[in-house]
XYZ file of C-alpha atoms in Angstrom:
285
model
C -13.435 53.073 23.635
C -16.575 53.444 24.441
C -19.529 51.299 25.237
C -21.813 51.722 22.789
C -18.418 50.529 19.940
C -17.796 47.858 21.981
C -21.212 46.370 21.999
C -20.848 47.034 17.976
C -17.594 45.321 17.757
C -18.656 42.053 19.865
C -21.871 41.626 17.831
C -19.971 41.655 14.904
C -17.297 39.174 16.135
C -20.269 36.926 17.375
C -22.272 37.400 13.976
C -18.578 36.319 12.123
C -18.335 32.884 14.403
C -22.388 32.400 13.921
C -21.302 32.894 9.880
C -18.478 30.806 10.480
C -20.506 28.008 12.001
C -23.102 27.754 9.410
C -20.393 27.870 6.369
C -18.681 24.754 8.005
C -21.755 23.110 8.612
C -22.691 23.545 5.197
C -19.705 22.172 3.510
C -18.960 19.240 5.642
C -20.104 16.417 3.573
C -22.663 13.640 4.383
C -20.713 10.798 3.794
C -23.453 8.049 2.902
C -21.625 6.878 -0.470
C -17.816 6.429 -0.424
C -15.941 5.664 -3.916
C -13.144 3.525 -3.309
C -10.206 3.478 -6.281
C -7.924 -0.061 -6.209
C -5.676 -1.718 -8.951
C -7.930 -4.993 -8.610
C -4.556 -6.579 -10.071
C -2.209 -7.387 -6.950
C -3.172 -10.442 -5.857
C -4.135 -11.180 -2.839
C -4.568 -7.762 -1.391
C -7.267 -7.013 -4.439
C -7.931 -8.758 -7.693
C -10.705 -8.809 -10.610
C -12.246 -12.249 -10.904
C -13.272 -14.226 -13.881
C -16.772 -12.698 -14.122
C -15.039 -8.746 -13.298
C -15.542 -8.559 -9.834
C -13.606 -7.839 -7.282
C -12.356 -9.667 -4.328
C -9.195 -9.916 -1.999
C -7.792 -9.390 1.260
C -8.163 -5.189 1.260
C -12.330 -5.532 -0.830
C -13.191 -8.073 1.875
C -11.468 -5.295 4.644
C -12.996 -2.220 3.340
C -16.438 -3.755 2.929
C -16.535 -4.897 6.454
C -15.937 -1.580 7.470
C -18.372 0.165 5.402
C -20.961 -1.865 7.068
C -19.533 -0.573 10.377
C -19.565 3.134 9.030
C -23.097 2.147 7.634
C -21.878 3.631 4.042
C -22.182 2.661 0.932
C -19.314 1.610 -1.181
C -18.475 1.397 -4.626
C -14.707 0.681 -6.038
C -13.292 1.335 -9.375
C -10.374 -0.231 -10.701
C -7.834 2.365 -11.200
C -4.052 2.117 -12.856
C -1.152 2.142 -9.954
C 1.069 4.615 -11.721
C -2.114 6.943 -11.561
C -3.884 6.301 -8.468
C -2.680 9.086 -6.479
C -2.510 12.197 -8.785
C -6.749 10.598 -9.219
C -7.528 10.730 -5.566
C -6.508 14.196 -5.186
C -8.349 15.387 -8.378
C -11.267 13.595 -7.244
C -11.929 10.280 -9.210
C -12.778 8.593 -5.820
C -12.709 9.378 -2.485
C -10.758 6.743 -0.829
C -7.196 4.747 -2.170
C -6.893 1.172 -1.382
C -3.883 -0.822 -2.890
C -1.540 -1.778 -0.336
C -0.081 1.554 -0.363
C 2.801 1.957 1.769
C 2.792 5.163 4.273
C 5.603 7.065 3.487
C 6.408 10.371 4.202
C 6.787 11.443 0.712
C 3.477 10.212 -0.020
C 1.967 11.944 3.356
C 3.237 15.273 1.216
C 0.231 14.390 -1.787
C -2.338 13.002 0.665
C -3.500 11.836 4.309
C -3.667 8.032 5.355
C -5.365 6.271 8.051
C -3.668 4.119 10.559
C -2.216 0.915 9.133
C -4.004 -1.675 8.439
C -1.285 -4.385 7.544
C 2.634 -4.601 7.412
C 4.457 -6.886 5.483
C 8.298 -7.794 4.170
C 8.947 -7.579 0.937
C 11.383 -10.286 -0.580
C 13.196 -11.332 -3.923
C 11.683 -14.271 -6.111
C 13.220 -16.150 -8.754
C 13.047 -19.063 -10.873
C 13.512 -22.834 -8.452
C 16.166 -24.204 -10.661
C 18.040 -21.043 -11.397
C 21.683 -19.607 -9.709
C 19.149 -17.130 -7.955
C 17.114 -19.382 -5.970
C 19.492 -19.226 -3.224
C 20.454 -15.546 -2.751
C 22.066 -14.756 0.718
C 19.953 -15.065 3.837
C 17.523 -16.858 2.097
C 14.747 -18.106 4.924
C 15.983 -15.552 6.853
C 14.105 -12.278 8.086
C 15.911 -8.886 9.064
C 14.702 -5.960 10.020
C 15.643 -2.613 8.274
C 14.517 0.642 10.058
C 16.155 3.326 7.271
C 16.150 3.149 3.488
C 19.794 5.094 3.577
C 21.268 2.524 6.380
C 24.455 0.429 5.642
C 23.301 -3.365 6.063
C 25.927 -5.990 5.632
C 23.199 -8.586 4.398
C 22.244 -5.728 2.131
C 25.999 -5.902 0.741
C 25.807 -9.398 0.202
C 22.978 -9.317 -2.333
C 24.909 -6.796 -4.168
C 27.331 -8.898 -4.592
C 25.268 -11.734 -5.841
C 23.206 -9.935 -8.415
C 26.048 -8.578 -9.589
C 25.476 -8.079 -13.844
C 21.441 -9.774 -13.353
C 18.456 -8.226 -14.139
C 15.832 -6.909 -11.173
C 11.907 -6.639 -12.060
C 10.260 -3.667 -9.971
C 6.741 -2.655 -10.228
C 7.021 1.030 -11.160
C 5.975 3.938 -8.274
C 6.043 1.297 -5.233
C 7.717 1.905 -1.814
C 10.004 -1.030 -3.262
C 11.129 0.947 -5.858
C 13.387 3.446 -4.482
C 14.663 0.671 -2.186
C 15.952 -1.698 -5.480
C 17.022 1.436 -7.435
C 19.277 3.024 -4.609
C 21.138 -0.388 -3.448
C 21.137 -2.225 -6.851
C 21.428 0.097 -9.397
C 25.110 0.238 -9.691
C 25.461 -3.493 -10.031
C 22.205 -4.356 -12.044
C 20.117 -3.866 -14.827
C 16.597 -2.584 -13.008
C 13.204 -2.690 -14.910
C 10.095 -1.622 -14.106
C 6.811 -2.307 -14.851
C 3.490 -1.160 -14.845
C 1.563 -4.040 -12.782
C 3.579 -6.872 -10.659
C 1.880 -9.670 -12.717
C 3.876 -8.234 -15.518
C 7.462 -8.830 -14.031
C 6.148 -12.358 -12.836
C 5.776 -13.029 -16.565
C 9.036 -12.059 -17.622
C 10.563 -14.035 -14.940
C 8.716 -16.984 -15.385
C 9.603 -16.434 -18.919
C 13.134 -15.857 -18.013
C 13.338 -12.713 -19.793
C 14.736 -11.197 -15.915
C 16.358 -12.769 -13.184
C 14.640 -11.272 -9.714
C 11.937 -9.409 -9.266
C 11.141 -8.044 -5.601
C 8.051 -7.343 -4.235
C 5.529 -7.720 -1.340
C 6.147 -11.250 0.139
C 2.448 -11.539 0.570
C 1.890 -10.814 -2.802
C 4.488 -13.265 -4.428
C 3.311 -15.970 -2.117
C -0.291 -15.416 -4.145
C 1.195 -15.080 -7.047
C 3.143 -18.251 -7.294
C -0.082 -20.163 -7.546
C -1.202 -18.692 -10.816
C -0.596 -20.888 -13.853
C 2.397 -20.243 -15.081
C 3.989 -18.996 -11.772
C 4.272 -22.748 -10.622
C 8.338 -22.533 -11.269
C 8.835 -19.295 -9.187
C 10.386 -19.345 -5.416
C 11.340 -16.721 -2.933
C 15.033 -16.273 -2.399
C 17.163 -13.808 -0.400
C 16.155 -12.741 3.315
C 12.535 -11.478 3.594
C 12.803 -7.535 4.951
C 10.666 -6.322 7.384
C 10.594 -3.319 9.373
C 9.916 0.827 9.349
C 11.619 0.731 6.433
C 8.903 0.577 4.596
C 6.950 3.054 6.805
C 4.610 2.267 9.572
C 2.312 -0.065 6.904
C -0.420 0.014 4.772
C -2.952 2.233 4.725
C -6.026 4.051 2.923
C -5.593 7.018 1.350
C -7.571 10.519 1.503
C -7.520 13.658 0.224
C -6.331 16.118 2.899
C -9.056 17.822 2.863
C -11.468 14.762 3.768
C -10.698 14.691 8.005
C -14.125 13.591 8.713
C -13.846 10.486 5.943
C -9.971 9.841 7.472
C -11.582 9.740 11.144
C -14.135 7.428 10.303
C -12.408 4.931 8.845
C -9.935 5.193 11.588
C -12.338 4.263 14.282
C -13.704 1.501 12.049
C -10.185 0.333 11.326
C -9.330 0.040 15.196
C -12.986 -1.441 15.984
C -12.084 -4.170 13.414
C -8.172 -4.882 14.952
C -10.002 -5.073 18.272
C -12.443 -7.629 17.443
C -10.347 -9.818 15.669
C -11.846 -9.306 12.243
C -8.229 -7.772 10.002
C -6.576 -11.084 11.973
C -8.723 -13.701 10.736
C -8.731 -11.785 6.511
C -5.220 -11.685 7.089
C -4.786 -15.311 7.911
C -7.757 -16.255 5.354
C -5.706 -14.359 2.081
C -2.135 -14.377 3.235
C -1.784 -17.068 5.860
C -0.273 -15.249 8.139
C -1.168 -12.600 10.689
C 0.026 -9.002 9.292
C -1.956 -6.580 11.568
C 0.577 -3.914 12.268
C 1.931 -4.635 16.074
């Protein structure tokens, strides 16, 4: 090859990476505004207030760290059953509803680090045959959704013919379906406050859910006669935590929230929300 093609060949290469450069450059975004989606219905992580706004555990969170990314940020209230499919097409930008990192979710879209990680739990009615489910008060820790647990066994065996309230599309959900389904009647729903109401109501049994969130929910009127039963279970079973949620695409919006999210674990600040809305420290450890 001669000298003179070379020269050709490595001006072109270096005129590609210039090209290159400049097309990246252009289509990174300038992230100054960030749209946040969240149910604003699951209490306390997010909820809408009397007068529509929001507030909670995860709003208070993600407007700390907007301030530290110096963004602005606006949230919508989006449906749960819906909230992922409208990330990726590009109703928001970010997803914040305690949503549970889970491989099959990491499929659809990208998380950040966890934020929180909680046990999820059974509730029931005080004065009902339920209240006192096996290895109630007690915690155990599950690592796999497909291992045999002999605590696990027990509760079949005490729900045996009852009805089980799930909140549709939840890391939960699965989880109730693939131990209980053979032995109970499972419903879902669309929102959690929904299967409070039927079992308040007494139209179901159990529901299970976030304890977090039924520890919240048990001071709303009409949730005054509601108790947790059965072991609370904690773990990787329910994937590393909570998280946001990104398009994949979005790298540079996933890495700055990361860095905000550690900066705020470092100085204390995810601590003190989480002992402020839940009463309990839930920063992943």
């Amino acid at each position: 090859m001669n000298s003179i093609k070379v020269a050709m060949i490595a001006s072109t290469a270096l005129c590609s990476m210039a090209l290159s450069s400049v097309c990246t450059q252009a289509s990174a975004k300038d992230w100054k505004t960030v749209v946040i989606g969240t149910e604003g219905a699951y209490a306390p992580w997010n909820m809408t207030k009397a007068d529509g706004s929001l507030d909670g555990f995860e709003v208070e969170l993600v407007h700390d760290l907007c301030g530290r990314m110096k963004v602005e940020c606006k949230l919508v209230t989006q449906d749960w059953d819906t909230a992922i499919p409208a990330l990726v097409q590009g109703k928001y930008d970010v997803l914040m509803d305690a949503v549970s990192i889970t491989p099959e979710r990491q499929k659809q879209i990208a998380f950040s680090e966890p934020y929180a990680q909680t046990p999820a739990t059974f509730a029931a009615v005080k004065d009902s045959p339920m209240a006192k489910l096996p290895g109630t008060g007690e915690t155990i820790k599950m690592t796999d959704p497909d291992e045999k647990n002999d605590m696990v066994e027990k509760l079949k065996e005490a729900v045996k013919g009852k009805s089980i309230g799930i909140q549709t599309a939840t890391v939960y959900t699965k989880f109730v379906e693939d131990n209980f389904k053979d032995v109970a009647d499972i419903r879902e729903y669309k929102t959690a406050a929904e299967h409070d109401l039927d079992l308040a109501s007494g139209r179901i049994d159990l529901a299970f859910d976030d304890a977090t969130y039924f520890l919240s929910a048990f001071k709303d009127k009409g949730n005054e006669n509601l108790t947790l039963t059965g072991p609370e279970i904690a773990g990787t079973i329910w994937g590393p935590g909570e998280g946001f949620g990104f398009r994949k695409s979005d790298t540079d919006l996933t890495q700055m929230f990361n860095k905000a999210i550690e900066a705020a674990k470092a100085d204390g600040t995810i601590e003190k929300l989480s002992k402020k809305w839940f009463g309990i420290n839930v920063v992943p450890q």
